[in-house]
Amino acid sequence: SDGNSNRLKTGDPNGRFGFWETSGIVLSITQTGPSGDPILFAINDKGGGSSFNRLGIFDSGSGQRLLTLRLPNKFPAGHDFESMTIGACGRDRQYRSCLYIGDIGDNRARSSNGSQSDRASNEPYRIFKIEEPIWGDFSDNDRISNSHYAKVFEFDYNHNSSPRQYSDSETLFYDSFSGDLYIVTKWDPGNHNLIRLFKIPAAAWDQ
C-alpha cells in the first residue's frame, strides 16, 4: 500500500441496505483483491438493516465492495454482531484460517447495570467460527454452503469470575500464539469497575 486512505464503498447494489453500520472488520492474510492489496471482511451491527447476517468482502486498496455473502443456514440468526477477528481454525482444520464473528452485543445489559438482557432465552451469547471464504469461488449474494466448515460456540456470564449475570461486549480478538479468544465487556461511564477481559481457550471448541 502507498499509505493513502481509501474509504470503503459501503453501498450494496443488490436491493439491500449497505454496510453502513459496520461493527467488525478484518484483513485477510492470504487473499488479495483486484488492486493487489489484501481483501477485507466486514459484518454489520444489528442496526445494519437487511445486510445483517451477511458478510461483506472489500478490496482494501480501492475500498470497493467485491461481494456480499449470506452466512450458512445452519447458523442461528444473529442477535447483535459487535466484533470480528481472524485466526487459525484449530486442530480439526489445520493450516486454514477462520473468521470468528462475535454475536456478543447486549445493550440492555449495559443500561441495566447487568441485571437484564435484551436477548431471548434462545439467544445466548455466541461466537460464529467459519473457514475464511475464498472470494473468487463465489458470486455476489451467494449463500455460504452448510458444508463449509463452521461452528458455533455459546457462552454466558453466569459464573464467579463475572461481576454481573449479563454483559454487553463489543471487542473480540484472537491470540495467534495460543489460539485463545478474548472478549472485553463494555460499560457506561460510572461502571468502569465492571469491565472485564474474558478468555475462551482454544480447547473449548472441542468440548
Short mmCIF file of C-alpha atoms in Angstrom, two decimals:
data_model
loop_
_atom_site.label_atom_id
_atom_site.label_comp_id
_atom_site.label_asym_id
_atom_site.label_seq_id
_atom_site.Cartn_x
_atom_site.Cartn_y
_atom_site.Cartn_z
CA SER A 1 0.00 0.00 0.00
CA ASP A 2 1.16 3.57 -0.65
CA GLY A 3 -0.12 4.70 2.74
CA ASN A 4 -3.13 6.56 1.36
CA SER A 5 -6.53 6.13 2.99
CA ASN A 6 -9.34 4.57 0.94
CA ARG A 7 -12.88 4.97 2.16
CA LEU A 8 -14.96 1.78 1.96
CA LYS A 9 -17.73 1.95 -0.62
CA THR A 10 -20.41 0.56 1.69
CA GLY A 11 -23.32 0.63 -0.74
CA ASP A 12 -24.75 -2.71 -1.88
CA PRO A 13 -26.50 -2.69 -5.29
CA ASN A 14 -28.45 -5.90 -4.74
CA GLY A 15 -31.57 -4.21 -3.38
CA ARG A 16 -30.42 -4.33 0.24
CA PHE A 17 -29.13 -1.78 2.70
CA GLY A 18 -25.38 -1.37 2.52
CA PHE A 19 -22.74 -1.89 5.16
CA TRP A 20 -23.41 1.47 6.75
CA GLU A 21 -23.13 0.30 10.38
CA THR A 22 -20.11 -1.97 10.19
CA SER A 23 -19.18 -3.32 13.61
CA GLY A 24 -16.48 -5.82 12.66
CA ILE A 25 -13.76 -5.69 10.04
CA VAL A 26 -10.68 -7.88 9.50
CA LEU A 27 -7.87 -8.03 6.98
CA SER A 28 -7.19 -11.30 5.17
CA ILE A 29 -3.61 -12.52 5.48
CA THR A 30 -3.84 -14.79 2.42
CA GLN A 31 -6.12 -13.16 -0.17
CA THR A 32 -5.80 -10.04 -2.30
CA GLY A 33 -8.30 -8.05 -4.35
CA PRO A 34 -8.08 -6.64 -7.88
CA SER A 35 -5.88 -3.79 -6.61
CA GLY A 36 -3.28 -6.27 -5.36
CA ASP A 37 -3.90 -5.24 -1.75
CA PRO A 38 -5.47 -7.57 0.85
CA ILE A 39 -9.21 -8.03 0.98
CA LEU A 40 -11.28 -7.02 3.99
CA PHE A 41 -14.17 -8.93 5.56
CA ALA A 42 -16.88 -6.85 7.22
CA ILE A 43 -20.06 -7.51 9.20
CA ASN A 44 -22.93 -5.19 10.09
CA ASP A 45 -24.25 -4.34 13.52
CA LYS A 46 -27.88 -5.33 14.12
CA GLY A 47 -28.84 -1.83 13.03
CA GLY A 48 -27.49 -2.61 9.57
CA GLY A 49 -30.87 -3.48 8.10
CA SER A 50 -31.14 -6.39 5.71
CA SER A 51 -27.37 -6.70 5.33
CA PHE A 52 -27.32 -8.14 8.86
CA ASN A 53 -26.30 -11.85 8.89
CA ARG A 54 -24.25 -11.18 5.78
CA LEU A 55 -20.53 -10.95 5.22
CA GLY A 56 -19.13 -8.16 3.07
CA ILE A 57 -15.86 -8.55 1.16
CA PHE A 58 -13.98 -5.39 0.16
CA ASP A 59 -10.77 -4.51 -1.68
CA SER A 60 -8.63 -2.63 0.86
CA GLY A 61 -6.69 -0.92 -1.91
CA SER A 62 -9.68 0.67 -3.63
CA GLY A 63 -12.39 0.44 -0.96
CA GLN A 64 -14.69 -1.26 -3.47
CA ARG A 65 -17.18 -3.88 -2.30
CA LEU A 66 -16.39 -7.11 -4.13
CA LEU A 67 -19.09 -9.45 -2.81
CA THR A 68 -21.77 -9.86 -0.20
CA LEU A 69 -22.14 -13.43 1.09
CA ARG A 70 -25.01 -14.79 3.16
CA LEU A 71 -24.00 -16.85 6.19
CA PRO A 72 -24.76 -20.59 6.20
CA ASN A 73 -28.33 -21.65 7.01
CA LYS A 74 -27.06 -23.82 9.83
CA PHE A 75 -26.04 -20.71 11.74
CA PRO A 76 -28.81 -19.39 14.00
CA ALA A 77 -29.95 -15.85 13.28
CA GLY A 78 -27.55 -13.45 14.92
CA HIS A 79 -28.82 -11.08 17.62
CA ASP A 80 -26.19 -8.34 17.71
CA PHE A 81 -22.87 -8.73 15.90
CA GLU A 82 -20.33 -6.44 17.54
CA SER A 83 -16.87 -7.63 16.56
CA MET A 84 -14.93 -9.99 14.33
CA THR A 85 -11.41 -11.37 14.30
CA ILE A 86 -9.37 -13.77 12.19
CA GLY A 87 -7.01 -16.59 13.12
CA ALA A 88 -6.19 -20.25 12.69
CA CYS A 89 -9.14 -22.65 12.57
CA GLY A 90 -7.60 -25.03 15.10
CA ARG A 91 -6.63 -28.66 15.33
CA ASP A 92 -9.55 -30.01 13.32
CA ARG A 93 -8.78 -27.70 10.40
CA GLN A 94 -5.02 -27.28 10.41
CA TYR A 95 -3.31 -24.73 8.17
CA ARG A 96 -6.60 -22.96 7.44
CA SER A 97 -7.72 -19.54 8.63
CA CYS A 98 -11.13 -18.87 10.16
CA LEU A 99 -13.28 -15.84 10.80
CA TYR A 100 -14.63 -15.51 14.35
CA ILE A 101 -17.81 -13.42 14.44
CA GLY A 102 -18.88 -12.17 17.86
CA ASP A 103 -22.66 -12.19 18.44
CA ILE A 104 -21.94 -10.58 21.79
CA GLY A 105 -23.88 -7.31 21.96
CA ASP A 106 -26.42 -6.65 24.71
CA ASN A 107 -27.44 -3.00 25.11
CA ARG A 108 -29.97 -3.68 27.87
CA ALA A 109 -27.32 -5.39 29.98
CA ARG A 110 -25.23 -2.23 29.85
CA SER A 111 -28.16 0.11 30.60
CA SER A 112 -29.48 -2.08 33.44
CA ASN A 113 -26.17 -2.49 35.24
CA GLY A 114 -26.05 -6.12 34.13
CA SER A 115 -29.34 -7.19 35.72
CA GLN A 116 -31.32 -7.65 32.48
CA SER A 117 -30.68 -8.75 28.91
CA ASP A 118 -32.29 -7.85 25.59
CA ARG A 119 -31.53 -11.37 24.36
CA ALA A 120 -34.28 -14.01 24.47
CA SER A 121 -33.72 -17.30 26.28
CA ASN A 122 -32.93 -18.97 22.96
CA GLU A 123 -30.41 -16.25 22.01
CA PRO A 124 -27.30 -16.91 24.10
CA TYR A 125 -24.06 -15.02 23.61
CA ARG A 126 -22.32 -16.73 20.70
CA ILE A 127 -19.23 -16.78 18.53
CA PHE A 128 -19.60 -17.99 14.96
CA LYS A 129 -16.50 -19.67 13.54
CA ILE A 130 -16.26 -20.14 9.78
CA GLU A 131 -13.41 -21.02 7.48
CA GLU A 132 -12.30 -17.96 5.54
CA PRO A 133 -14.24 -17.92 2.23
CA ILE A 134 -12.16 -17.75 -0.94
CA TRP A 135 -13.80 -14.79 -2.60
CA GLY A 136 -13.08 -15.96 -6.15
CA ASP A 137 -15.18 -19.09 -5.52
CA PHE A 138 -18.41 -17.12 -5.02
CA SER A 139 -20.76 -14.82 -6.87
CA ASP A 140 -22.39 -11.80 -5.31
CA ASN A 141 -25.20 -12.63 -2.85
CA ASP A 142 -24.30 -16.34 -2.75
CA ARG A 143 -25.05 -18.22 0.44
CA ILE A 144 -22.08 -19.96 2.01
CA SER A 145 -22.90 -23.67 1.89
CA ASN A 146 -23.76 -25.61 5.03
CA SER A 147 -20.95 -27.99 4.04
CA HIS A 148 -18.48 -25.13 4.54
CA TYR A 149 -16.54 -25.64 7.76
CA ALA A 150 -18.34 -23.74 10.51
CA LYS A 151 -19.04 -24.00 14.24
CA VAL A 152 -20.97 -22.06 16.90
CA PHE A 153 -19.73 -21.56 20.46
CA GLU A 154 -22.25 -20.48 23.11
CA PHE A 155 -21.35 -18.94 26.46
CA ASP A 156 -22.75 -16.89 29.34
CA TYR A 157 -21.56 -14.68 32.19
CA ASN A 158 -23.28 -16.64 34.94
CA HIS A 159 -20.10 -17.66 36.76
CA ASN A 160 -17.95 -16.47 39.66
CA SER A 161 -15.44 -14.58 37.54
CA SER A 162 -18.13 -12.22 36.20
CA PRO A 163 -19.40 -9.30 38.30
CA ARG A 164 -22.80 -9.39 36.54
CA GLN A 165 -25.07 -12.04 35.06
CA TYR A 166 -25.32 -10.20 31.73
CA SER A 167 -22.80 -8.05 29.85
CA ASP A 168 -22.53 -6.02 26.69
CA SER A 169 -19.33 -6.63 24.70
CA GLU A 170 -18.00 -5.02 21.56
CA THR A 171 -14.45 -6.34 21.33
CA LEU A 172 -13.25 -9.81 20.33
CA PHE A 173 -9.65 -10.66 19.50
CA TYR A 174 -7.56 -13.72 18.73
CA ASP A 175 -4.21 -14.69 20.31
CA SER A 176 -2.16 -16.09 17.43
CA PHE A 177 0.27 -17.77 19.84
CA SER A 178 -2.23 -19.79 21.90
CA GLY A 179 -5.31 -19.82 19.64
CA ASP A 180 -7.39 -18.45 22.53
CA LEU A 181 -10.07 -15.81 22.05
CA TYR A 182 -10.58 -12.80 24.33
CA ILE A 183 -13.74 -10.77 24.92
CA VAL A 184 -13.79 -7.32 26.54
CA THR A 185 -17.02 -6.15 28.18
CA LYS A 186 -18.33 -2.62 27.73
CA TRP A 187 -19.99 -0.46 30.39
CA ASP A 188 -21.26 3.10 30.60
CA PRO A 189 -19.31 5.80 32.48
CA GLY A 190 -19.57 5.20 36.20
CA ASN A 191 -19.41 1.42 35.80
CA HIS A 192 -15.85 1.12 34.54
CA ASN A 193 -15.05 -1.08 37.53
CA LEU A 194 -17.20 -3.76 35.90
CA ILE A 195 -15.05 -4.04 32.76
CA ARG A 196 -13.56 -7.50 32.40
CA LEU A 197 -11.36 -9.39 29.95
CA PHE A 198 -12.62 -12.95 29.49
CA LYS A 199 -10.69 -15.75 27.82
CA ILE A 200 -12.21 -18.53 25.73
CA PRO A 201 -9.50 -21.22 25.49
CA ALA A 202 -8.88 -22.77 22.09
CA ALA A 203 -9.67 -26.18 23.62
CA ALA A 204 -13.22 -25.02 24.44
CA TRP A 205 -14.21 -25.54 20.80
CA ASP A 206 -13.51 -29.27 21.19
CA GLN A 207 -15.88 -29.74 24.14
#
